mmCIF file with all atom_site columns, C-alpha atoms and ligand atoms in Angstrom:
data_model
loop_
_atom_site.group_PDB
_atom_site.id
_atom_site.type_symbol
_atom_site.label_atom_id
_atom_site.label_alt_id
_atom_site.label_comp_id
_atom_site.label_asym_id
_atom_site.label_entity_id
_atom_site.label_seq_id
_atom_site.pdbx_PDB_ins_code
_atom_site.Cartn_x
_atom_site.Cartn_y
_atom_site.Cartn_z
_atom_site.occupancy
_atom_site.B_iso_or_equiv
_atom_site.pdbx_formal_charge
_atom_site.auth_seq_id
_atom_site.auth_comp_id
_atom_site.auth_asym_id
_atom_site.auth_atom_id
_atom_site.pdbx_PDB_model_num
ATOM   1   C  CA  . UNK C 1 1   ? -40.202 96.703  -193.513 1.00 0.00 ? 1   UNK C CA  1
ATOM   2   C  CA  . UNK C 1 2   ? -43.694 95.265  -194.555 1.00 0.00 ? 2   UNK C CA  1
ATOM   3   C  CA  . UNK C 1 3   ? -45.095 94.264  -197.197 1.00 0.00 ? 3   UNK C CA  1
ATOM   4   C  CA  . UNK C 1 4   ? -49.066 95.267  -197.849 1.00 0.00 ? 4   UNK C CA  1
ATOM   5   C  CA  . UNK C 1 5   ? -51.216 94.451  -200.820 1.00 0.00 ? 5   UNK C CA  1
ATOM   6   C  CA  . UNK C 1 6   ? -53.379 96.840  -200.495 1.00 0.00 ? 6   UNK C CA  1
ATOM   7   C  CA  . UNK C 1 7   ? -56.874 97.042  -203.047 1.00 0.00 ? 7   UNK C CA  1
ATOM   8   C  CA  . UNK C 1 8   ? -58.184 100.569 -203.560 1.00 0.00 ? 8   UNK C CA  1
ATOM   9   C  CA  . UNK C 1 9   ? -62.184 101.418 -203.526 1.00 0.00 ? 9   UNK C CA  1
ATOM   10  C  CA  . UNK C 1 10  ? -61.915 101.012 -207.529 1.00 0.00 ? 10  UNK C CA  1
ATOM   11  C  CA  . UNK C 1 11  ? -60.727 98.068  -207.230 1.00 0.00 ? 11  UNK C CA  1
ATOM   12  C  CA  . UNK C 1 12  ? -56.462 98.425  -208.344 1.00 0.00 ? 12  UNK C CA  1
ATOM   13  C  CA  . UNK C 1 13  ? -54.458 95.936  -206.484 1.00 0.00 ? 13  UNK C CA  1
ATOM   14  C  CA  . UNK C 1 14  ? -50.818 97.435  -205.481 1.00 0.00 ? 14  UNK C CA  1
ATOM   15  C  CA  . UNK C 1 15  ? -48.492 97.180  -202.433 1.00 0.00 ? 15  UNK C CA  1
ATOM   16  C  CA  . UNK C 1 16  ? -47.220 98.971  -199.893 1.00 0.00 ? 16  UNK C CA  1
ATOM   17  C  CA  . UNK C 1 17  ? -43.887 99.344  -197.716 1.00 0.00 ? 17  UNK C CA  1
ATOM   18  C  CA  . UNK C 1 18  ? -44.483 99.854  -194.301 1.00 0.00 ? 18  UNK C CA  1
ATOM   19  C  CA  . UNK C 1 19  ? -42.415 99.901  -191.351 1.00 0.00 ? 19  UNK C CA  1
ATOM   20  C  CA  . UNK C 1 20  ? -44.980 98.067  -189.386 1.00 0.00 ? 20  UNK C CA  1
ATOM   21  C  CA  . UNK C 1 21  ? -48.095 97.384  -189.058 1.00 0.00 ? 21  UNK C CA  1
ATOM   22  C  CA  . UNK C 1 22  ? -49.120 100.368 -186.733 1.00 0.00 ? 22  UNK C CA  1
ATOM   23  C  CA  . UNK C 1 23  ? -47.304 102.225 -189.372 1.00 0.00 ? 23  UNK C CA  1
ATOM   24  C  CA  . UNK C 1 24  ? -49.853 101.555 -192.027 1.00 0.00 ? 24  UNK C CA  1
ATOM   25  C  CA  . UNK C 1 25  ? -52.924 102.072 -189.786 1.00 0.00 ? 25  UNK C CA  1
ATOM   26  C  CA  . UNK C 1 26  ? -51.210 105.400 -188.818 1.00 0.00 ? 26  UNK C CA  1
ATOM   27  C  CA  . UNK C 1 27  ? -51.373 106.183 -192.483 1.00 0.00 ? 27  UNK C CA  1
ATOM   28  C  CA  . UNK C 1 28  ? -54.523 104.854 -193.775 1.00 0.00 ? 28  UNK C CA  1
ATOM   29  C  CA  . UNK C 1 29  ? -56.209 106.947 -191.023 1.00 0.00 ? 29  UNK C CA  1
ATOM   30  C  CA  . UNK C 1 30  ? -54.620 110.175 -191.880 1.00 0.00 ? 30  UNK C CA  1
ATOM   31  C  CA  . UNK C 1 31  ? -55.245 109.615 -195.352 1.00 0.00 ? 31  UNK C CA  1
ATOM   32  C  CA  . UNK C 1 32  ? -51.808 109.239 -196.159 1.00 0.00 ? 32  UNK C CA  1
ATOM   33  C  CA  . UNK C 1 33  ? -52.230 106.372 -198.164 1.00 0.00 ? 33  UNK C CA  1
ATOM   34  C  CA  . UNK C 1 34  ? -53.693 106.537 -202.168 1.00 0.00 ? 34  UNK C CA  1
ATOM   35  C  CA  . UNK C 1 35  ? -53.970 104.549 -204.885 1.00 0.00 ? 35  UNK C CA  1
ATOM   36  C  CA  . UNK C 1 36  ? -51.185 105.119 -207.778 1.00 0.00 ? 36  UNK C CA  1
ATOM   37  C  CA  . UNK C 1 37  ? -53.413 104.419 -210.408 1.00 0.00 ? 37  UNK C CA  1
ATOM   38  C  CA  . UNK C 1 38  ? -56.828 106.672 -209.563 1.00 0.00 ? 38  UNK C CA  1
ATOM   39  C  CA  . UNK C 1 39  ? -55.762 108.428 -206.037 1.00 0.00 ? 39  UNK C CA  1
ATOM   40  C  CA  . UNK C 1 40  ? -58.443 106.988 -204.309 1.00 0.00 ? 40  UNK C CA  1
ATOM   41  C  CA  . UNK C 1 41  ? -57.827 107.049 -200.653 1.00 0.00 ? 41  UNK C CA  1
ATOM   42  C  CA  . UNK C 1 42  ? -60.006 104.295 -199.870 1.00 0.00 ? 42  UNK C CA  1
ATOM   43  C  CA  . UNK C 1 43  ? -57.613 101.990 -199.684 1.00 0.00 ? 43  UNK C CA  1
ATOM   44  C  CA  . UNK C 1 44  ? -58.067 98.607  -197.987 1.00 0.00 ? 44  UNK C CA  1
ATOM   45  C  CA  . UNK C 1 45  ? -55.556 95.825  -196.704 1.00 0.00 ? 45  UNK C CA  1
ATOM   46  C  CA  . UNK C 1 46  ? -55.750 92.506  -198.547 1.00 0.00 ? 46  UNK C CA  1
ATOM   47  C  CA  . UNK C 1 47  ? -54.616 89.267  -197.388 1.00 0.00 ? 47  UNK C CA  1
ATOM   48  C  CA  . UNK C 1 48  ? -51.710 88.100  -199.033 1.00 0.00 ? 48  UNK C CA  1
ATOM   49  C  CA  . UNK C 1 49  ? -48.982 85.729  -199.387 1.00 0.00 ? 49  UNK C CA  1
ATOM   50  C  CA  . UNK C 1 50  ? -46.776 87.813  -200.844 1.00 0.00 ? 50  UNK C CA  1
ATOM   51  C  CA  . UNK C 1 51  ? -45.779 89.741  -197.058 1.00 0.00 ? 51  UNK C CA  1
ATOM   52  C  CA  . UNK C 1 52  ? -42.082 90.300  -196.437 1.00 0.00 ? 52  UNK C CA  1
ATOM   53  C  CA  . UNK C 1 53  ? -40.701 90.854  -193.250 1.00 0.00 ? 53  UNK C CA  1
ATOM   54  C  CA  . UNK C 1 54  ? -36.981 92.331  -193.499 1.00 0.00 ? 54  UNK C CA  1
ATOM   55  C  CA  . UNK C 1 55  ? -34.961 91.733  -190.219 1.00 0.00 ? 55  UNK C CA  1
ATOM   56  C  CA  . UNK C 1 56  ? -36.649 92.014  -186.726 1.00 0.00 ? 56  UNK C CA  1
ATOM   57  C  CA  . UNK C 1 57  ? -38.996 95.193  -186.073 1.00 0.00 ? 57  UNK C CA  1
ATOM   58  C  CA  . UNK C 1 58  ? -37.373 98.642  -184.849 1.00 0.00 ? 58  UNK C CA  1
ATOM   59  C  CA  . UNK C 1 59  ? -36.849 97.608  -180.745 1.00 0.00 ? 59  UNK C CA  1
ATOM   60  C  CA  . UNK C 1 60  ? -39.600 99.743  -178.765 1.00 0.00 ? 60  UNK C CA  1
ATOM   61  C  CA  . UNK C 1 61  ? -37.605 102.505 -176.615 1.00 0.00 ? 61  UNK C CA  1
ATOM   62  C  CA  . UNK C 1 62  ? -38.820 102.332 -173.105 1.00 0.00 ? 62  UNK C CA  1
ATOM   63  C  CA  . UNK C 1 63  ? -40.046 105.094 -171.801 1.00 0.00 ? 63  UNK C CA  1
ATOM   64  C  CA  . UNK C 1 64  ? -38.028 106.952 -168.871 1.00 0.00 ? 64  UNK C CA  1
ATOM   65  C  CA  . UNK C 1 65  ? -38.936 105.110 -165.750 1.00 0.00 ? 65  UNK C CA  1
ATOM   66  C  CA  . UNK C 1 66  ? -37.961 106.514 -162.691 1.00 0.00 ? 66  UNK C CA  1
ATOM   67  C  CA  . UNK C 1 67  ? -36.847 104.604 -159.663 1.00 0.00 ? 67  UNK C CA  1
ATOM   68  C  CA  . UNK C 1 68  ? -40.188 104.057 -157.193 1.00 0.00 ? 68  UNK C CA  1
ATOM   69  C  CA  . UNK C 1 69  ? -39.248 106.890 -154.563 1.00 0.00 ? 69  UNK C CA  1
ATOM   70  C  CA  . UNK C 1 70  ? -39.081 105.196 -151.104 1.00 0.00 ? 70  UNK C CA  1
ATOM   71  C  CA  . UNK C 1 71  ? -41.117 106.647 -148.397 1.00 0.00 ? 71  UNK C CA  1
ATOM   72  C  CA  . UNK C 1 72  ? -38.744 108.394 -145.791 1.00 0.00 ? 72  UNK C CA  1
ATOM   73  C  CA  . UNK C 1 73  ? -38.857 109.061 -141.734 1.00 0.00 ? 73  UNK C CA  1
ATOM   74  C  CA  . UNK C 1 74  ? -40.004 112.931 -142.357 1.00 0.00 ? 74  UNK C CA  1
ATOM   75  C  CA  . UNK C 1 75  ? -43.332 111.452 -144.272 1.00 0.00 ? 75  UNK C CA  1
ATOM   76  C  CA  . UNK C 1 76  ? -44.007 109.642 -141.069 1.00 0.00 ? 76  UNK C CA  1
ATOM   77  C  CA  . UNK C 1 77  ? -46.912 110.284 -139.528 1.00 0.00 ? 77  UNK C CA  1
ATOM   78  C  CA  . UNK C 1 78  ? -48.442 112.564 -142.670 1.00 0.00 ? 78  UNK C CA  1
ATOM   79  C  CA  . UNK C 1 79  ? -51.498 112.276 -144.218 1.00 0.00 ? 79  UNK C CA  1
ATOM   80  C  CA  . UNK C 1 80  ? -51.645 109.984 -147.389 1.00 0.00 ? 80  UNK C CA  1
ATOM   81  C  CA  . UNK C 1 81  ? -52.603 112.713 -150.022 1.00 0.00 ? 81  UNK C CA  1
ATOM   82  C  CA  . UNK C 1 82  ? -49.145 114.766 -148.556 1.00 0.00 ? 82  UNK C CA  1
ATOM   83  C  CA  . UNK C 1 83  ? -47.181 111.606 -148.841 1.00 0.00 ? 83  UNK C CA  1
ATOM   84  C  CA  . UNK C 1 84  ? -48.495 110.990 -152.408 1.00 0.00 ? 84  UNK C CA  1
ATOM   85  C  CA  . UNK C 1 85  ? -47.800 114.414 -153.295 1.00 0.00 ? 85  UNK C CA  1
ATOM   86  C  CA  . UNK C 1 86  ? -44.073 114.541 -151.875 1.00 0.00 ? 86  UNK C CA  1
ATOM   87  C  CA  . UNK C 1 87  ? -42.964 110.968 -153.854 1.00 0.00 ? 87  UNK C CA  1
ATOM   88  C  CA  . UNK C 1 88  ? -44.638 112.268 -157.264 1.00 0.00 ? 88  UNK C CA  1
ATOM   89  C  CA  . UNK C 1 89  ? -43.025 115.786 -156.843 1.00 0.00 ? 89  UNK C CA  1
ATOM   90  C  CA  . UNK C 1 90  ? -39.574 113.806 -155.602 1.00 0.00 ? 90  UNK C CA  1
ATOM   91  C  CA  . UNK C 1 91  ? -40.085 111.234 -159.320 1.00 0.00 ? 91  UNK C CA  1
ATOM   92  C  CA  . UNK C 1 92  ? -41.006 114.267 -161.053 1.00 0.00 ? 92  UNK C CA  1
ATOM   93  C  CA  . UNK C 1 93  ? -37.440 115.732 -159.931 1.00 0.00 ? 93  UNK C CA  1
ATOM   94  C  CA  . UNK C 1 94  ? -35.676 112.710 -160.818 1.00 0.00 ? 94  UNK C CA  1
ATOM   95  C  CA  . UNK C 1 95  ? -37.250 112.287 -164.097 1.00 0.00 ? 95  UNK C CA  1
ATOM   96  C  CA  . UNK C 1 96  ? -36.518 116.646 -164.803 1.00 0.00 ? 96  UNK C CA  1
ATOM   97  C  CA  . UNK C 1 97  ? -32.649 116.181 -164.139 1.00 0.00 ? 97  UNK C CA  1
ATOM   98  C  CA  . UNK C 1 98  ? -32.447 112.768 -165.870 1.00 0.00 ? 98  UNK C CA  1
ATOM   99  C  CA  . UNK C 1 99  ? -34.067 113.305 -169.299 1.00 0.00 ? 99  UNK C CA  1
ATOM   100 C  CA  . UNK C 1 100 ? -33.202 116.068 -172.062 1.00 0.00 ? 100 UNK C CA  1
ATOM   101 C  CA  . UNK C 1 101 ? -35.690 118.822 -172.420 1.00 0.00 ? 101 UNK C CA  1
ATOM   102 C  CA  . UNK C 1 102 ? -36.308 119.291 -176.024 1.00 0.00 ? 102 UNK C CA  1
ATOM   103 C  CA  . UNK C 1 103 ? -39.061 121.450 -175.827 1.00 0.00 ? 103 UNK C CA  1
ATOM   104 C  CA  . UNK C 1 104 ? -41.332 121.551 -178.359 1.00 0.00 ? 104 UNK C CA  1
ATOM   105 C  CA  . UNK C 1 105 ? -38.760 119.345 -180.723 1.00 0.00 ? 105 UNK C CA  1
ATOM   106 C  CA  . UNK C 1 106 ? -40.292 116.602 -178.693 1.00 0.00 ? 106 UNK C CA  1
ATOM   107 C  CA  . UNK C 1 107 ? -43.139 115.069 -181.340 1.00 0.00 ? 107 UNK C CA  1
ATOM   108 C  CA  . UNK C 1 108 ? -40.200 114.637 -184.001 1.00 0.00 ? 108 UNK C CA  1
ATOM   109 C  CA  . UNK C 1 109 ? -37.691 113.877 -181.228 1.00 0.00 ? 109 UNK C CA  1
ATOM   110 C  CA  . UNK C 1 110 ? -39.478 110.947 -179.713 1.00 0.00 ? 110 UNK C CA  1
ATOM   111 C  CA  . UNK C 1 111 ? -40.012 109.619 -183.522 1.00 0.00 ? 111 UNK C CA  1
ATOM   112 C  CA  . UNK C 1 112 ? -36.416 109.854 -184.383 1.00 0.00 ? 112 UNK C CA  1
ATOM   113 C  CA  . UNK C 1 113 ? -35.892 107.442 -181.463 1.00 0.00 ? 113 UNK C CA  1
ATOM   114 C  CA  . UNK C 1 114 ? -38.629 105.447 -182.010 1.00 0.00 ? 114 UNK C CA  1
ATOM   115 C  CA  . UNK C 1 115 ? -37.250 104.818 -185.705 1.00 0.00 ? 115 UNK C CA  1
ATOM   116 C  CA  . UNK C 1 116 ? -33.526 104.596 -184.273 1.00 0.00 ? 116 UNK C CA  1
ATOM   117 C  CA  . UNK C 1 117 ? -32.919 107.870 -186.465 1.00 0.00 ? 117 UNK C CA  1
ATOM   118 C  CA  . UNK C 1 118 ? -31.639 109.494 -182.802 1.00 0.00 ? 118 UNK C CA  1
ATOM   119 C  CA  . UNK C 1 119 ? -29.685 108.009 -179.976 1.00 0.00 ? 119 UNK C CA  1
ATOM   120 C  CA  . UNK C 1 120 ? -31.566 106.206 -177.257 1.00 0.00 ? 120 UNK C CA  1
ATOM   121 C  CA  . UNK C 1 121 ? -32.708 108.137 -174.561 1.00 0.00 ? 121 UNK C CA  1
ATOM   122 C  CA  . UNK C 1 122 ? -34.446 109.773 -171.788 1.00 0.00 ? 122 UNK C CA  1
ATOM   123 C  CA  . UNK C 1 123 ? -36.648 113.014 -173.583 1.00 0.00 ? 123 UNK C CA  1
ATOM   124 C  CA  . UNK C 1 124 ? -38.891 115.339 -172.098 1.00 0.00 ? 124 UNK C CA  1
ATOM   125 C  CA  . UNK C 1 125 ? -40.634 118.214 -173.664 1.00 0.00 ? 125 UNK C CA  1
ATOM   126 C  CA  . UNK C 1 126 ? -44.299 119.371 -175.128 1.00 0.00 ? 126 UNK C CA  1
ATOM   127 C  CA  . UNK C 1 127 ? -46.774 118.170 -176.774 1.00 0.00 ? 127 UNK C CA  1
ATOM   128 C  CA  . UNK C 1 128 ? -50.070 119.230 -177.713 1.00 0.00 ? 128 UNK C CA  1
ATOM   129 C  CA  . UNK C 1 129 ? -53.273 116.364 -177.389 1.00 0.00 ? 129 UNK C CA  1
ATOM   130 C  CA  . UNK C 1 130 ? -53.161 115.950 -180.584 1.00 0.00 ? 130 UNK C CA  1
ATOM   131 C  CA  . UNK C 1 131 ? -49.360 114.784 -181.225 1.00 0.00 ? 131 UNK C CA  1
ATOM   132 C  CA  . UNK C 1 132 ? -49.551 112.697 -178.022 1.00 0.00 ? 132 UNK C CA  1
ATOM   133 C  CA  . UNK C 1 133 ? -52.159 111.166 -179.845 1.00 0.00 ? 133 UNK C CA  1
ATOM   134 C  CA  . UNK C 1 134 ? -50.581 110.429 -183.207 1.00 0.00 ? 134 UNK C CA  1
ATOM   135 C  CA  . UNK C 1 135 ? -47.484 109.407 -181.015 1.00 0.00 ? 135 UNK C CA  1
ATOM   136 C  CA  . UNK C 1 136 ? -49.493 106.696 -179.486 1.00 0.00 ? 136 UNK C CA  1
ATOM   137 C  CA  . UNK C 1 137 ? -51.304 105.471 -182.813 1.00 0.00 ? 137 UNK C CA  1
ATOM   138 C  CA  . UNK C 1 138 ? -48.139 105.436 -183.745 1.00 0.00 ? 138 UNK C CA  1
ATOM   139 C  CA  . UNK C 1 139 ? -47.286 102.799 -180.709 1.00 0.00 ? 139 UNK C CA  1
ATOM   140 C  CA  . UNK C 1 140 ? -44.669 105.238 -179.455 1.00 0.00 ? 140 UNK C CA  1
ATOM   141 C  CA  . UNK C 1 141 ? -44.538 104.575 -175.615 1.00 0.00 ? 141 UNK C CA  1
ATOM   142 C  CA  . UNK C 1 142 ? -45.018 108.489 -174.420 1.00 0.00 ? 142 UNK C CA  1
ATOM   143 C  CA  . UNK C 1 143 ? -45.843 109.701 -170.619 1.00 0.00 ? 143 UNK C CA  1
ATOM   144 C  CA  . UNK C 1 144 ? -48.342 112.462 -169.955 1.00 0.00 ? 144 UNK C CA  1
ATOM   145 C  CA  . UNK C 1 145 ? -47.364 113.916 -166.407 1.00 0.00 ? 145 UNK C CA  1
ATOM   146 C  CA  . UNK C 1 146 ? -48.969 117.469 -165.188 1.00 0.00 ? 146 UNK C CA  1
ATOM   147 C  CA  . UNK C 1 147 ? -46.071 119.464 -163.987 1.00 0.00 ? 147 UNK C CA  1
ATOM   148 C  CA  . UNK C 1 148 ? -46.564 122.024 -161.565 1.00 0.00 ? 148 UNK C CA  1
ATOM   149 C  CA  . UNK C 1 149 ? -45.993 125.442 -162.811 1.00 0.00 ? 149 UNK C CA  1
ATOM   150 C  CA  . UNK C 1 150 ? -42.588 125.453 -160.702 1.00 0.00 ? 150 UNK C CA  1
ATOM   151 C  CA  . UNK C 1 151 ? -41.024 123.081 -162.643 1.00 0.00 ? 151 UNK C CA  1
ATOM   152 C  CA  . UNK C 1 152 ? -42.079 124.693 -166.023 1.00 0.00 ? 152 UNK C CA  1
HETATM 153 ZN ZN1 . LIG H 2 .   ? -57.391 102.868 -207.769 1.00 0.00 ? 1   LIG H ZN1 1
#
């Protein structure tokens, strides 16, 4: 957890708990954050002494990474673009079987990791732009891959 002071656009000093930094930025820009005294919501970090840190920052949960496929004696002789297609449909495989689909669970899914609120693990599922987006403000490490309509 961390420690903000945090000065509001009519000028009231208070603090904050946040569990990071990228936490509060995630907050201030959806408006999360108000002042308790007037519920202004321009609200403003201000340097301060008074910043806590309590134990070591939430570990970042990698995402799934996939073994590099290895080119194989059948892609001899093929045309690049075939090649390329053939190792990312063989990484997309190997990601499918080794991750949990949780559909569209995945937003809150990936968060409950991230916060260490679910076990560790491998996740796949759906997101729209817009939650991959928050995901990533949020510095959650998330993986956009088109899958081919077989796979779906
Ligand atoms: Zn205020």
């Amino acid at each position: 957890m961390i420690v903000f002071d945090l000065l509001c656009s009519g000028g009231h000093r208070f603090e904050g708990w946040f569990g990071s930094a990228a936490d509060f930025s995630s907050q201030k820009e959806r408006r999360l954050l108000s002042c308790p005294s007037c519920g202004s919501a321009r609200v403003e970090r201000v340097p301060s002494a008074s910043r806590v840190n309590f134990g070591a920052p939430a570990p970042k949960v990698p995402p799934a990474k996939p073994q590099q496929p290895q080119p194989t004696p059948e892609m001899q002789g093929k045309d690049p673009f075939a090649i390329a297609q053939m190792l990312y449909s063989r990484m997309l495989d190997e990601m499918l079987t080794k991750s949990e689909d949780v559909g569209k669970q995945f937003p809150a899914e990936a968060r409950k990791i991230y916060y260490q609120e679910a076990p560790a693990r491998p996740i796949r599922g759906e997101a729209t732009q817009e939650q991959h987006d928050e995901l990533v403000e949020e510095g959650i490490p998330v993986l956009r891959l088109p899958v081919p309509p077989r796979l779906n």
